[in-house]
mmCIF file of C-alpha atoms in Angstrom:
data_model
loop_
_atom_site.group_PDB
_atom_site.id
_atom_site.type_symbol
_atom_site.label_atom_id
_atom_site.label_comp_id
_atom_site.label_asym_id
_atom_site.label_seq_id
_atom_site.Cartn_x
_atom_site.Cartn_y
_atom_site.Cartn_z
ATOM 1 C CA MET A 11 -21.116 -20.025 -57.954
ATOM 2 C CA GLY A 12 -17.559 -18.787 -58.534
ATOM 3 C CA GLY A 13 -15.415 -17.458 -55.710
ATOM 4 C CA ALA A 14 -13.862 -19.897 -53.251
ATOM 5 C CA ILE A 15 -15.846 -22.807 -54.729
ATOM 6 C CA ALA A 16 -14.295 -22.296 -58.164
ATOM 7 C CA ARG A 17 -10.749 -21.922 -56.791
ATOM 8 C CA VAL A 18 -10.691 -25.570 -55.638
ATOM 9 C CA PRO A 19 -9.713 -27.973 -58.450
ATOM 10 C CA GLY A 20 -12.601 -30.154 -59.637
ATOM 11 C CA ASP A 21 -10.684 -33.337 -58.838
ATOM 12 C CA ALA A 22 -9.744 -32.266 -55.282
ATOM 13 C CA THR A 23 -13.009 -33.397 -53.679
ATOM 14 C CA ALA A 24 -16.100 -35.446 -54.514
ATOM 15 C CA PHE A 25 -17.854 -32.199 -55.496
ATOM 16 C CA ALA A 26 -16.461 -31.989 -59.011
ATOM 17 C CA HIS A 27 -18.748 -29.522 -60.770
ATOM 18 C CA ARG A 28 -17.028 -26.408 -59.451
ATOM 19 C CA ASP A 29 -16.960 -24.755 -62.863
ATOM 20 C CA GLN A 30 -20.757 -24.367 -62.992
ATOM 21 C CA ALA A 31 -22.149 -20.835 -62.756
ATOM 22 C CA VAL A 32 -25.213 -21.694 -60.657
ATOM 23 C CA MET A 33 -26.620 -24.424 -58.433
ATOM 24 C CA ALA A 34 -30.383 -24.919 -58.241
ATOM 25 C CA THR A 35 -32.797 -27.462 -56.860
ATOM 26 C CA VAL A 36 -36.431 -27.967 -57.812
ATOM 27 C CA GLY A 37 -38.977 -29.478 -55.469
ATOM 28 C CA ALA A 38 -42.715 -29.762 -55.010
ATOM 29 C CA LEU A 39 -44.796 -30.265 -51.884
ATOM 30 C CA SER A 40 -48.234 -31.773 -51.733
ATOM 31 C CA PRO A 41 -50.497 -31.905 -48.655
ATOM 32 C CA GLU A 42 -51.027 -35.482 -47.466
ATOM 33 C CA GLY A 43 -49.457 -36.863 -50.641
ATOM 34 C CA SER A 44 -52.322 -35.812 -52.899
ATOM 35 C CA GLY A 45 -51.019 -34.865 -56.309
ATOM 36 C CA ALA A 46 -47.668 -36.577 -55.796
ATOM 37 C CA ASP A 47 -47.524 -37.858 -59.383
ATOM 38 C CA ALA A 48 -48.343 -34.419 -60.791
ATOM 39 C CA GLY A 49 -45.693 -32.912 -58.504
ATOM 40 C CA ARG A 50 -43.076 -35.402 -59.680
ATOM 41 C CA ASP A 51 -43.936 -34.668 -63.313
ATOM 42 C CA TRP A 52 -43.716 -30.916 -62.726
ATOM 43 C CA VAL A 53 -40.351 -31.274 -60.975
ATOM 44 C CA ALA A 54 -38.980 -33.394 -63.832
ATOM 45 C CA ARG A 55 -40.151 -30.927 -66.503
ATOM 46 C CA THR A 56 -38.923 -27.878 -64.607
ATOM 47 C CA ALA A 57 -35.545 -29.393 -63.724
ATOM 48 C CA GLY A 58 -35.125 -30.446 -67.351
ATOM 49 C CA ALA A 59 -35.871 -26.917 -68.534
ATOM 50 C CA LEU A 60 -33.283 -25.488 -66.100
ATOM 51 C CA ARG A 61 -30.550 -27.986 -66.928
ATOM 52 C CA LEU A 62 -27.302 -26.131 -67.391
ATOM 53 C CA GLY A 63 -24.766 -28.628 -68.642
ATOM 54 C CA GLY A 64 -26.095 -31.856 -67.101
ATOM 55 C CA ALA A 65 -24.088 -31.657 -63.879
ATOM 56 C CA ALA A 66 -25.778 -32.561 -60.603
ATOM 57 C CA TYR A 67 -24.997 -32.123 -56.919
ATOM 58 C CA VAL A 68 -25.388 -35.461 -55.142
ATOM 59 C CA ASN A 69 -27.453 -34.070 -52.263
ATOM 60 C CA PHE A 70 -30.000 -32.691 -54.746
ATOM 61 C CA VAL A 71 -30.414 -35.953 -56.718
ATOM 62 C CA ALA A 72 -33.502 -37.809 -55.501
ATOM 63 C CA GLU A 73 -33.401 -40.721 -57.949
ATOM 64 C CA PRO A 74 -30.638 -42.508 -59.871
ATOM 65 C CA GLY A 75 -30.457 -41.312 -63.444
ATOM 66 C CA ALA A 76 -31.717 -37.838 -62.584
ATOM 67 C CA GLY A 77 -28.289 -36.294 -63.104
ATOM 68 C CA ASP A 78 -24.618 -37.132 -63.046
ATOM 69 C CA PRO A 79 -23.115 -36.074 -59.718
ATOM 70 C CA TYR A 80 -19.729 -37.701 -60.367
ATOM 71 C CA PRO A 81 -17.491 -37.467 -63.424
ATOM 72 C CA PRO A 82 -15.823 -40.835 -64.271
ATOM 73 C CA ASP A 83 -12.485 -40.101 -62.533
ATOM 74 C CA THR A 84 -14.238 -38.898 -59.373
ATOM 75 C CA LEU A 85 -16.495 -41.961 -59.342
ATOM 76 C CA ARG A 86 -13.464 -44.267 -59.662
ATOM 77 C CA ARG A 87 -11.839 -42.595 -56.640
ATOM 78 C CA LEU A 88 -15.061 -42.793 -54.606
ATOM 79 C CA ARG A 89 -15.504 -46.466 -55.481
ATOM 80 C CA ALA A 90 -11.952 -47.189 -54.266
ATOM 81 C CA VAL A 91 -12.671 -45.409 -50.961
ATOM 82 C CA LYS A 92 -16.002 -47.240 -50.623
ATOM 83 C CA ARG A 93 -14.167 -50.552 -51.142
ATOM 84 C CA GLN A 94 -11.898 -49.688 -48.198
ATOM 85 C CA VAL A 95 -14.511 -48.403 -45.742
ATOM 86 C CA ASP A 96 -17.682 -50.296 -46.778
ATOM 87 C CA PRO A 97 -16.757 -53.335 -48.898
ATOM 88 C CA ALA A 98 -20.088 -55.054 -48.119
ATOM 89 C CA ASN A 99 -21.949 -51.969 -49.395
ATOM 90 C CA LEU A 100 -23.925 -51.744 -46.161
ATOM 91 C CA PHE A 101 -24.555 -48.025 -46.688
ATOM 92 C CA ARG A 102 -26.476 -48.192 -49.969
ATOM 93 C CA SER A 103 -29.858 -46.567 -49.280
ATOM 94 C CA ASN A 104 -28.593 -43.254 -50.626
ATOM 95 C CA LEU A 105 -27.507 -42.455 -54.178
ATOM 96 C CA ASN A 106 -25.178 -45.410 -53.925
ATOM 97 C CA VAL A 107 -21.491 -45.491 -54.790
ATOM 98 C CA VAL A 108 -20.818 -49.157 -55.475
ATOM 99 C CA PRO A 109 -17.545 -50.534 -54.021
ATOM 100 C CA ALA A 110 -14.779 -50.956 -56.593
ATOM 101 C CA ASP A 111 -15.013 -54.761 -56.819
ATOM 102 C CA GLU A 112 -18.767 -54.869 -57.492
ATOM 103 C CA PRO A 113 -20.289 -54.340 -60.929
ATOM 104 C CA VAL A 114 -21.917 -50.954 -61.350
ATOM 105 C CA PRO A 115 -25.673 -51.330 -61.909
ATOM 106 C CA ALA A 116 -27.106 -49.610 -64.979
ATOM 107 C CA ARG A 117 -28.623 -46.222 -64.239
ATOM 108 C CA ALA A 118 -32.261 -45.654 -65.100
#
């Protein structure tokens, strides 16, 4: 990636993996859902083969446990913000950031 992305400190925003050389996403499409399991398996194998350091971009993570979008310090800051703006964890249908006062569920 480099350039302007790399000039911003990793702890300046929620996007912490600014030191990575590349960003990639892997996806599979299947007409009418046929072959969905095979597509998921292929995506998992291919993404695993491309893994470059274990970092993940949150908008590319489809399932919890598929990568680590937030280093520990970044996650602590995000949890504190979530506690201020969404203490009831109403917005949780995404790759959830649990508010600071709630226990963090184990990742798959």
